[in-house]
Structure formats: structure tokens, C-alpha cells
PDB file of C-alpha atoms in Angstrom:
ATOM      1  CA  MET A   1     -20.528  37.038  32.193  1.00 95.00           C
ATOM      2  CA  GLU A   2     -17.917  34.920  33.950  1.00 97.00           C
ATOM      3  CA  VAL A   3     -17.615  35.136  37.739  1.00 98.00           C
ATOM      4  CA  VAL A   4     -14.373  33.931  39.345  1.00 98.00           C
ATOM      5  CA  ILE A   5     -14.167  33.606  43.131  1.00 98.00           C
ATOM      6  CA  VAL A   6     -10.632  33.796  44.528  1.00 98.00           C
ATOM      7  CA  PRO A   7      -9.313  33.471  48.091  1.00 97.00           C
ATOM      8  CA  ASP A   8      -8.082  37.031  48.467  1.00 97.00           C
ATOM      9  CA  SER A   9      -7.042  40.222  46.677  1.00 97.00           C
ATOM     10  CA  ALA A  10      -3.525  38.935  45.966  1.00 97.00           C
ATOM     11  CA  ALA A  11      -4.913  35.912  44.125  1.00 98.00           C
ATOM     12  CA  GLY A  12      -7.269  38.155  42.169  1.00 98.00           C
ATOM     13  CA  GLY A  13      -4.419  40.478  41.253  1.00 98.00           C
ATOM     14  CA  GLU A  14      -2.267  37.592  40.029  1.00 98.00           C
ATOM     15  CA  LEU A  15      -5.107  36.086  37.973  1.00 97.00           C
ATOM     16  CA  ILE A  16      -5.895  39.353  36.218  1.00 98.00           C
ATOM     17  CA  ALA A  17      -2.233  40.292  35.750  1.00 98.00           C
ATOM     18  CA  GLU A  18      -1.649  36.977  33.980  1.00 97.00           C
ATOM     19  CA  ALA A  19      -4.624  37.644  31.706  1.00 97.00           C
ATOM     20  CA  MET A  20      -3.122  41.032  30.855  1.00 98.00           C
ATOM     21  CA  ALA A  21       0.265  39.414  30.252  1.00 98.00           C
ATOM     22  CA  ASP A  22      -1.338  36.855  27.929  1.00 97.00           C
ATOM     23  CA  LEU A  23      -2.963  39.694  26.010  1.00 98.00           C
ATOM     24  CA  LEU A  24       0.379  41.495  25.645  1.00 98.00           C
ATOM     25  CA  ARG A  25       2.018  38.299  24.397  1.00 98.00           C
ATOM     26  CA  ARG A  26      -0.635  38.069  21.679  1.00 97.00           C
ATOM     27  CA  LYS A  27      -0.857  41.785  21.003  1.00 98.00           C
ATOM     28  CA  PRO A  28       2.234  43.672  22.265  1.00 97.00           C
ATOM     29  CA  ASP A  29       0.730  47.108  21.577  1.00 97.00           C
ATOM     30  CA  ALA A  30      -2.581  46.379  23.324  1.00 98.00           C
ATOM     31  CA  LEU A  31      -4.452  49.337  24.791  1.00 98.00           C
ATOM     32  CA  LEU A  32      -5.037  48.646  28.490  1.00 98.00           C
ATOM     33  CA  GLY A  33      -7.750  50.603  30.257  1.00 98.00           C
ATOM     34  CA  VAL A  34      -6.809  51.138  33.889  1.00 97.00           C
ATOM     35  CA  ALA A  35      -8.757  52.060  37.003  1.00 95.00           C
ATOM     36  CA  THR A  36      -7.544  53.801  40.145  1.00 92.00           C
ATOM     37  CA  GLY A  37      -8.150  53.298  43.849  1.00 88.00           C
ATOM     38  CA  SER A  38      -6.799  50.672  46.226  1.00 90.00           C
ATOM     39  CA  THR A  39      -8.540  47.633  44.713  1.00 94.00           C
ATOM     40  CA  PRO A  40      -6.499  47.298  41.485  1.00 97.00           C
ATOM     41  CA  LEU A  41      -3.085  47.782  43.142  1.00 97.00           C
ATOM     42  CA  PRO A  42      -2.425  44.002  43.432  1.00 97.00           C
ATOM     43  CA  ILE A  43      -2.991  43.739  39.663  1.00 98.00           C
ATOM     44  CA  TYR A  44      -0.427  46.421  38.851  1.00 98.00           C
ATOM     45  CA  GLN A  45       2.080  45.017  41.337  1.00 97.00           C
ATOM     46  CA  ALA A  46       1.750  41.499  39.898  1.00 98.00           C
ATOM     47  CA  LEU A  47       2.037  42.742  36.312  1.00 98.00           C
ATOM     48  CA  ALA A  48       5.082  44.881  37.143  1.00 98.00           C
ATOM     49  CA  ALA A  49       6.703  41.820  38.735  1.00 98.00           C
ATOM     50  CA  LYS A  50       6.134  39.838  35.521  1.00 98.00           C
ATOM     51  CA  VAL A  51       7.748  42.627  33.514  1.00 97.00           C
ATOM     52  CA  ALA A  52      10.711  42.774  35.915  1.00 97.00           C
ATOM     53  CA  ASN A  53      11.126  38.991  35.690  1.00 97.00           C
ATOM     54  CA  LYS A  54      10.916  39.169  31.881  1.00 97.00           C
ATOM     55  CA  ALA A  55       7.853  36.917  31.871  1.00 97.00           C
ATOM     56  CA  VAL A  56       6.220  39.464  29.563  1.00 97.00           C
ATOM     57  CA  ASP A  57       7.391  42.428  27.479  1.00 96.00           C
ATOM     58  CA  ALA A  58       5.199  45.464  28.107  1.00 97.00           C
ATOM     59  CA  SER A  59       7.414  47.949  26.250  1.00 96.00           C
ATOM     60  CA  ARG A  60       4.876  48.519  23.467  1.00 96.00           C
ATOM     61  CA  ALA A  61       1.798  48.530  25.683  1.00 98.00           C
ATOM     62  CA  ARG A  62      -0.480  51.532  25.760  1.00 98.00           C
ATOM     63  CA  VAL A  63      -2.469  52.712  28.792  1.00 98.00           C
ATOM     64  CA  CYS A  64      -5.630  54.804  29.038  1.00 98.00           C
ATOM     65  CA  GLN A  65      -7.541  56.266  31.949  1.00 96.00           C
ATOM     66  CA  LEU A  66     -11.081  55.420  32.942  1.00 96.00           C
ATOM     67  CA  ASP A  67     -11.791  58.760  34.597  1.00 95.00           C
ATOM     68  CA  GLU A  68     -10.303  61.973  35.985  1.00 95.00           C
ATOM     69  CA  TYR A  69     -11.143  64.615  38.569  1.00 95.00           C
ATOM     70  CA  VAL A  70     -12.167  68.023  37.265  1.00 95.00           C
ATOM     71  CA  GLY A  71     -10.374  71.068  38.618  1.00 90.00           C
ATOM     72  CA  LEU A  72      -7.346  69.615  40.389  1.00 89.00           C
ATOM     73  CA  PRO A  73      -4.209  71.566  39.485  1.00 79.00           C
ATOM     74  CA  ALA A  74      -1.763  69.977  37.058  1.00 71.00           C
ATOM     75  CA  GLY A  75       0.536  67.563  38.857  1.00 85.00           C
ATOM     76  CA  HIS A  76      -1.699  67.203  41.926  1.00 91.00           C
ATOM     77  CA  PRO A  77      -0.660  63.865  43.498  1.00 92.00           C
ATOM     78  CA  GLU A  78      -4.277  62.657  43.617  1.00 92.00           C
ATOM     79  CA  SER A  79      -5.193  63.561  40.047  1.00 93.00           C
ATOM     80  CA  TYR A  80      -5.790  60.274  38.328  1.00 93.00           C
ATOM     81  CA  ARG A  81      -3.192  61.118  35.734  1.00 93.00           C
ATOM     82  CA  SER A  82      -0.588  61.352  38.508  1.00 94.00           C
ATOM     83  CA  VAL A  83      -1.872  58.149  40.112  1.00 94.00           C
ATOM     84  CA  VAL A  84      -1.733  56.168  36.846  1.00 95.00           C
ATOM     85  CA  LEU A  85       1.752  57.471  36.044  1.00 94.00           C
ATOM     86  CA  ARG A  86       2.919  56.533  39.542  1.00 94.00           C
ATOM     87  CA  GLU A  87       1.196  53.154  39.909  1.00 95.00           C
ATOM     88  CA  VAL A  88       1.096  51.817  36.343  1.00 96.00           C
ATOM     89  CA  VAL A  89       3.180  53.649  33.739  1.00 96.00           C
ATOM     90  CA  GLU A  90       6.405  53.997  35.730  1.00 95.00           C
ATOM     91  CA  PRO A  91       6.427  50.473  37.272  1.00 95.00           C
ATOM     92  CA  LEU A  92       5.863  48.947  33.827  1.00 95.00           C
ATOM     93  CA  GLY A  93       8.725  50.996  32.395  1.00 94.00           C
ATOM     94  CA  LEU A  94       6.524  52.799  29.876  1.00 95.00           C
ATOM     95  CA  ASP A  95       7.009  56.340  28.637  1.00 90.00           C
ATOM     96  CA  GLN A  96       4.368  59.031  28.870  1.00 87.00           C
ATOM     97  CA  GLU A  97       3.741  58.882  25.116  1.00 89.00           C
ATOM     98  CA  SER A  98       2.103  55.496  25.692  1.00 93.00           C
ATOM     99  CA  PHE A  99      -0.435  57.032  28.077  1.00 93.00           C
ATOM    100  CA  MET A 100      -3.695  58.801  27.279  1.00 95.00           C
ATOM    101  CA  GLY A 101      -6.381  60.322  29.461  1.00 94.00           C
ATOM    102  CA  PRO A 102      -9.048  63.039  29.578  1.00 93.00           C
ATOM    103  CA  ASP A 103      -8.033  66.595  30.413  1.00 90.00           C
ATOM    104  CA  GLY A 104      -9.667  67.447  33.728  1.00 91.00           C
ATOM    105  CA  SER A 105      -8.179  70.937  33.718  1.00 88.00           C
ATOM    106  CA  ALA A 106      -9.441  71.849  30.235  1.00 91.00           C
ATOM    107  CA  GLU A 107     -11.128  75.208  29.784  1.00 91.00           C
ATOM    108  CA  ASP A 108     -13.908  73.485  27.847  1.00 95.00           C
ATOM    109  CA  VAL A 109     -14.552  70.270  29.778  1.00 94.00           C
ATOM    110  CA  ALA A 110     -17.418  69.144  27.526  1.00 95.00           C
ATOM    111  CA  ALA A 111     -15.162  69.373  24.475  1.00 96.00           C
ATOM    112  CA  ALA A 112     -12.440  67.463  26.323  1.00 95.00           C
ATOM    113  CA  CYS A 113     -14.923  64.635  26.940  1.00 97.00           C
ATOM    114  CA  VAL A 114     -15.824  64.386  23.254  1.00 97.00           C
ATOM    115  CA  ALA A 115     -12.137  64.547  22.321  1.00 96.00           C
ATOM    116  CA  TYR A 116     -11.303  61.651  24.655  1.00 97.00           C
ATOM    117  CA  ASP A 117     -14.018  59.411  23.224  1.00 96.00           C
ATOM    118  CA  ARG A 118     -12.673  60.201  19.764  1.00 97.00           C
ATOM    119  CA  ALA A 119      -9.085  59.514  20.828  1.00 97.00           C
ATOM    120  CA  LEU A 120     -10.023  56.072  22.173  1.00 97.00           C
ATOM    121  CA  ALA A 121     -11.696  55.180  18.891  1.00 97.00           C
ATOM    122  CA  GLU A 122      -8.782  56.478  16.826  1.00 97.00           C
ATOM    123  CA  ALA A 123      -6.409  54.391  18.965  1.00 97.00           C
ATOM    124  CA  GLY A 124      -8.283  51.285  17.835  1.00 98.00           C
ATOM    125  CA  GLY A 125     -10.406  50.854  20.943  1.00 98.00           C
ATOM    126  CA  VAL A 126      -9.606  49.470  24.374  1.00 98.00           C
ATOM    127  CA  ASP A 127      -8.499  45.837  24.391  1.00 98.00           C
ATOM    128  CA  LEU A 128      -8.962  45.184  28.108  1.00 98.00           C
ATOM    129  CA  GLN A 129     -10.643  47.574  30.520  1.00 98.00           C
ATOM    130  CA  LEU A 130     -10.125  47.154  34.251  1.00 98.00           C
ATOM    131  CA  LEU A 131     -12.998  48.202  36.472  1.00 98.00           C
ATOM    132  CA  GLY A 132     -13.786  48.524  40.144  1.00 97.00           C
ATOM    133  CA  ILE A 133     -17.236  48.785  41.657  1.00 96.00           C
ATOM    134  CA  GLY A 134     -18.483  51.350  44.140  1.00 91.00           C
ATOM    135  CA  THR A 135     -20.535  50.462  47.191  1.00 91.00           C
ATOM    136  CA  ASP A 136     -23.483  51.990  45.313  1.00 91.00           C
ATOM    137  CA  GLY A 137     -22.789  49.892  42.197  1.00 95.00           C
ATOM    138  CA  HIS A 138     -21.054  52.555  40.137  1.00 93.00           C
ATOM    139  CA  ILE A 139     -18.360  51.763  37.569  1.00 96.00           C
ATOM    140  CA  GLY A 140     -15.951  54.455  36.550  1.00 95.00           C
ATOM    141  CA  PHE A 141     -17.754  57.467  37.944  1.00 92.00           C
ATOM    142  CA  ASN A 142     -21.071  56.481  36.407  1.00 95.00           C
ATOM    143  CA  GLU A 143     -23.168  57.056  39.476  1.00 91.00           C
ATOM    144  CA  PRO A 144     -26.581  55.385  39.980  1.00 93.00           C
ATOM    145  CA  CYS A 145     -29.124  56.278  37.273  1.00 94.00           C
ATOM    146  CA  SER A 146     -26.424  56.993  34.697  1.00 95.00           C
ATOM    147  CA  SER A 147     -27.610  56.199  31.193  1.00 97.00           C
ATOM    148  CA  LEU A 148     -26.537  52.754  30.036  1.00 97.00           C
ATOM    149  CA  ALA A 149     -25.771  54.348  26.652  1.00 97.00           C
ATOM    150  CA  SER A 150     -23.763  57.257  28.094  1.00 98.00           C
ATOM    151  CA  ARG A 151     -20.521  58.485  26.552  1.00 97.00           C
ATOM    152  CA  THR A 152     -17.513  60.140  28.182  1.00 97.00           C
ATOM    153  CA  ARG A 153     -18.853  63.171  30.023  1.00 97.00           C
ATOM    154  CA  ILE A 154     -18.705  65.292  33.167  1.00 96.00           C
ATOM    155  CA  LYS A 155     -20.453  63.872  36.230  1.00 94.00           C
ATOM    156  CA  THR A 156     -21.264  65.190  39.701  1.00 93.00           C
ATOM    157  CA  LEU A 157     -20.114  62.834  42.441  1.00 87.00           C
ATOM    158  CA  THR A 158     -22.556  61.595  45.048  1.00 84.00           C
ATOM    159  CA  GLN A 159     -21.881  62.377  48.681  1.00 89.00           C
ATOM    160  CA  GLN A 160     -21.172  58.680  49.321  1.00 82.00           C
ATOM    161  CA  THR A 161     -18.491  58.565  46.626  1.00 81.00           C
ATOM    162  CA  ARG A 162     -16.855  61.682  47.996  1.00 90.00           C
ATOM    163  CA  VAL A 163     -16.917  60.143  51.495  1.00 90.00           C
ATOM    164  CA  ASP A 164     -15.382  56.931  50.110  1.00 84.00           C
ATOM    165  CA  ASN A 165     -12.613  58.867  48.310  1.00 87.00           C
ATOM    166  CA  ALA A 166     -11.784  61.216  51.174  1.00 93.00           C
ATOM    167  CA  ARG A 167      -9.192  58.678  52.379  1.00 91.00           C
ATOM    168  CA  PHE A 168      -7.014  59.709  49.446  1.00 90.00           C
ATOM    169  CA  PHE A 169      -7.218  63.370  50.540  1.00 93.00           C
ATOM    170  CA  ASP A 170      -6.053  62.990  54.155  1.00 92.00           C
ATOM    171  CA  GLY A 171      -9.603  62.148  55.191  1.00 93.00           C
ATOM    172  CA  ASP A 172     -10.808  65.657  54.316  1.00 94.00           C
ATOM    173  CA  ILE A 173     -13.952  65.450  52.183  1.00 95.00           C
ATOM    174  CA  GLU A 174     -13.723  69.172  51.459  1.00 93.00           C
ATOM    175  CA  GLN A 175     -10.647  68.462  49.316  1.00 93.00           C
ATOM    176  CA  VAL A 176     -12.481  65.895  47.175  1.00 93.00           C
ATOM    177  CA  PRO A 177     -13.679  67.508  43.929  1.00 94.00           C
ATOM    178  CA  HIS A 178     -17.400  67.540  43.200  1.00 94.00           C
ATOM    179  CA  HIS A 179     -16.983  66.803  39.482  1.00 95.00           C
ATOM    180  CA  VAL A 180     -15.184  64.269  37.325  1.00 95.00           C
ATOM    181  CA  ILE A 181     -14.773  63.244  33.724  1.00 97.00           C
ATOM    182  CA  THR A 182     -15.651  59.601  33.250  1.00 97.00           C
ATOM    183  CA  GLN A 183     -15.925  57.197  30.387  1.00 98.00           C
ATOM    184  CA  GLY A 184     -19.647  56.593  29.982  1.00 97.00           C
ATOM    185  CA  ILE A 185     -21.195  53.159  30.282  1.00 98.00           C
ATOM    186  CA  GLY A 186     -21.656  53.053  26.516  1.00 98.00           C
ATOM    187  CA  THR A 187     -17.976  53.908  26.084  1.00 98.00           C
ATOM    188  CA  ILE A 188     -16.899  51.257  28.603  1.00 98.00           C
ATOM    189  CA  LEU A 189     -18.984  48.588  26.867  1.00 98.00           C
ATOM    190  CA  GLU A 190     -17.017  49.143  23.649  1.00 98.00           C
ATOM    191  CA  ALA A 191     -13.865  47.630  25.185  1.00 98.00           C
ATOM    192  CA  ARG A 192     -13.167  44.124  23.908  1.00 98.00           C
ATOM    193  CA  HIS A 193     -12.794  42.606  27.384  1.00 98.00           C
ATOM    194  CA  LEU A 194     -14.106  44.006  30.659  1.00 98.00           C
ATOM    195  CA  VAL A 195     -12.519  42.802  33.903  1.00 98.00           C
ATOM    196  CA  LEU A 196     -14.006  43.903  37.214  1.00 98.00           C
ATOM    197  CA  LEU A 197     -12.207  43.208  40.493  1.00 98.00           C
ATOM    198  CA  ALA A 198     -14.041  43.572  43.810  1.00 98.00           C
ATOM    199  CA  THR A 199     -12.701  42.739  47.254  1.00 98.00           C
ATOM    200  CA  GLY A 200     -14.033  43.038  50.788  1.00 97.00           C
ATOM    201  CA  GLU A 201     -17.431  42.607  52.397  1.00 97.00           C
ATOM    202  CA  ALA A 202     -18.336  46.253  51.779  1.00 96.00           C
ATOM    203  CA  LYS A 203     -18.673  45.413  48.079  1.00 97.00           C
ATOM    204  CA  ALA A 204     -20.778  42.246  48.541  1.00 98.00           C
ATOM    205  CA  ASP A 205     -24.196  43.840  48.073  1.00 98.00           C
ATOM    206  CA  ALA A 206     -23.115  45.810  45.013  1.00 98.00           C
ATOM    207  CA  VAL A 207     -21.521  42.720  43.442  1.00 98.00           C
ATOM    208  CA  ALA A 208     -24.653  40.627  43.994  1.00 98.00           C
ATOM    209  CA  LEU A 209     -26.878  43.287  42.426  1.00 98.00           C
ATOM    210  CA  ALA A 210     -24.542  43.774  39.468  1.00 98.00           C
ATOM    211  CA  VAL A 211     -24.138  40.065  38.719  1.00 98.00           C
ATOM    212  CA  GLU A 212     -27.464  38.513  39.740  1.00 98.00           C
ATOM    213  CA  GLY A 213     -29.832  41.448  39.876  1.00 97.00           C
ATOM    214  CA  PRO A 214     -31.826  42.985  37.046  1.00 98.00           C
ATOM    215  CA  LEU A 215     -30.208  45.190  34.431  1.00 98.00           C
ATOM    216  CA  SER A 216     -30.776  48.631  35.868  1.00 97.00           C
ATOM    217  CA  ALA A 217     -29.390  52.133  35.628  1.00 97.00           C
ATOM    218  CA  LEU A 218     -29.738  52.195  39.412  1.00 97.00           C
ATOM    219  CA  VAL A 219     -26.835  49.712  39.497  1.00 98.00           C
ATOM    220  CA  PRO A 220     -24.551  50.878  36.679  1.00 97.00           C
ATOM    221  CA  ALA A 221     -22.266  47.829  36.989  1.00 98.00           C
ATOM    222  CA  SER A 222     -25.183  45.623  35.960  1.00 98.00           C
ATOM    223  CA  ALA A 223     -24.463  46.841  32.402  1.00 98.00           C
ATOM    224  CA  LEU A 224     -21.679  44.241  32.323  1.00 98.00           C
ATOM    225  CA  GLN A 225     -24.473  41.718  31.776  1.00 98.00           C
ATOM    226  CA  LEU A 226     -24.762  43.146  28.251  1.00 98.00           C
ATOM    227  CA  HIS A 227     -21.123  42.549  27.321  1.00 98.00           C
ATOM    228  CA  PRO A 228     -20.015  39.482  25.344  1.00 97.00           C
ATOM    229  CA  HIS A 229     -16.730  39.157  27.279  1.00 97.00           C
ATOM    230  CA  ALA A 230     -17.025  40.373  30.860  1.00 98.00           C
ATOM    231  CA  THR A 231     -15.137  38.801  33.756  1.00 98.00           C
ATOM    232  CA  VAL A 232     -15.946  39.546  37.399  1.00 98.00           C
ATOM    233  CA  VAL A 233     -13.245  38.518  39.881  1.00 98.00           C
ATOM    234  CA  VAL A 234     -14.227  38.638  43.546  1.00 98.00           C
ATOM    235  CA  ASP A 235     -12.689  37.473  46.799  1.00 98.00           C
ATOM    236  CA  GLU A 236     -14.692  35.381  49.255  1.00 97.00           C
ATOM    237  CA  ALA A 237     -15.860  38.414  51.200  1.00 98.00           C
ATOM    238  CA  ALA A 238     -17.133  40.245  48.116  1.00 98.00           C
ATOM    239  CA  ALA A 239     -18.811  37.020  46.937  1.00 98.00           C
ATOM    240  CA  ALA A 240     -20.786  36.637  50.169  1.00 98.00           C
ATOM    241  CA  GLY A 241     -24.050  37.881  48.668  1.00 98.00           C
ATOM    242  CA  LEU A 242     -24.001  35.709  45.534  1.00 98.00           C
ATOM    243  CA  LYS A 243     -26.781  33.112  45.481  1.00 98.00           C
ATOM    244  CA  LEU A 244     -25.027  31.209  42.695  1.00 98.00           C
ATOM    245  CA  ALA A 245     -21.578  31.215  44.298  1.00 98.00           C
ATOM    246  CA  ASP A 246     -21.314  27.413  44.289  1.00 97.00           C
ATOM    247  CA  TYR A 247     -22.260  27.323  40.600  1.00 97.00           C
ATOM    248  CA  PHE A 248     -19.646  29.942  39.769  1.00 97.00           C
ATOM    249  CA  ARG A 249     -16.987  27.946  41.627  1.00 97.00           C
ATOM    250  CA  ALA A 250     -17.934  24.708  39.846  1.00 96.00           C
ATOM    251  CA  THR A 251     -18.001  26.382  36.439  1.00 95.00           C
ATOM    252  CA  TYR A 252     -14.562  27.913  36.872  1.00 95.00           C
ATOM    253  CA  ALA A 253     -13.097  24.669  38.231  1.00 94.00           C
ATOM    254  CA  ALA A 254     -14.275  22.831  35.107  1.00 94.00           C
ATOM    255  CA  LYS A 255     -13.125  25.506  32.682  1.00 91.00           C
ATOM    256  CA  PRO A 256     -10.712  24.381  29.931  1.00 89.00           C
ATOM    257  CA  ASP A 257      -7.211  25.811  30.350  1.00 82.00           C
ATOM    258  CA  TRP A 258      -7.193  27.119  26.798  1.00 79.00           C
ATOM    259  CA  GLN A 259     -10.085  29.492  27.456  1.00 81.00           C
ATOM    260  CA  GLY A 260      -8.213  31.858  29.749  1.00 79.00           C
ATOM    261  CA  ILE A 261     -10.308  34.574  31.339  1.00 83.00           C
TER     262      ILE A 261
END
């Protein structure tokens, strides 16, 4: 696992966007796994700027969702499909045929989960999966004590996650669904490159446990320790709990340019 400490969220967004651009230069039809929420917005903004400036051609890129709410009506502005279309697909100039995600309004949700896992495999697998981390250490919507071998499935959100997400529903927790479809930890670990971005002091404890703590289902993000190519990008505030912060800084400063992230 590589840990990169950056000054702020804008620097983290630029670093990760450039890594995504490098991937698209090597593999124009790469499948990019995207996350939602406020944390990854600087990534999408920086990547869209590169596309607009013709620093990278994203026209053949493909995009897939990490998770989706269950039960929101089609076209709801806070369904993750709507969010990804609005924040990623449209700014990059992609068409909807390049986008894939689980069906949170399916009549048979369990079957939709299996179908999504199959679709990811048939698409050749995810080349780079973006991740955030919850204050309780969750990735995707794999809440604490999720199986480290789990596949895409329906999950019940914890009260804390619903409280955290209420800001997207006018602060009304009653509007936040209780259930979601999420890629499982086992599914996530199949991506070729995992990139987690965390910003702000509220994430410091979770980051420290995920990076330096024991591998544990209690901290689902600690599963990144198992991956051969996982990159954790954190700002100074989110890095506050890392005992090895100075080592991580020194390692990154001495890293050969050709390695990338």
C-alpha cells in the first residue's frame, strides 16, 4: 500500500486525476470505477479540465458505479446513477452507453446484484477504482463487519452513515434510504488499481485504522492492505493520526517519476 500525503483536497484531486489521465493515455477504453459524495469532486473537476484542455482524450472511457441506493424512484437527483451522470459522465463528454451501474429499483434486488458482478467481469474488470472512506471505516457501503470476501449485494445502512448522508437530502435523515446495493469488498479487491482519497480531520481515525491497524472486518477499508496496487491519498488533516506519516512523506519524495501512483 502506498500512502501519499498532500496539502489539501485540490492537490489530491489533481494527483489522482493525472493518474487517471495516464491510464487513459495507455488504455483509452479503461473502465473507471467511480465513487460519490463530496470527497471525489476535486478529482472529477480536475479530470474534466484535462479533457477540456485536450490534455487527455476520454471519449472511449467507460465508467461504473461503486454503489446505489435501493428504492429511490428513477431519475431521483440523489440516486447515485443521477449523481454519476451529473458529476462524471456529462463533464467528461461521455454518452450513457459508456456507463454501467446496479439497478437499485429492480424488482429482484438480489438478482440485480449478481447481474452487476457478472457485468463487471464481462466488461474485463475495473482498471482503476476510486474509493472514499466513512468515519466508521467503510468503503463503498460495506459497513463494519462486512465480509472481506463479500460480493455485490444489498446492505442495510448504519444510523451513522444515514446521518452522514442526510446532508444530500436537505438534512432530513428520514429521506435517506435504509438499503443500498454495493460492490462487496471481494468485488472491489478485483480492480487492478485501488485509489482511496480521504480529506478532513473527521476521517483521521478511520484512515489510521485502515492503513496502520490490523486487517479487520470491523474496519472494512483495512482490506486495502491485501491489494497489490492500492494507493491512499490523504490531506494533512486526514493524515493526523498516522504514526508513520514522516516515513510516508519521505518514501513518496524519493519515488522515481516513472512509477506513477
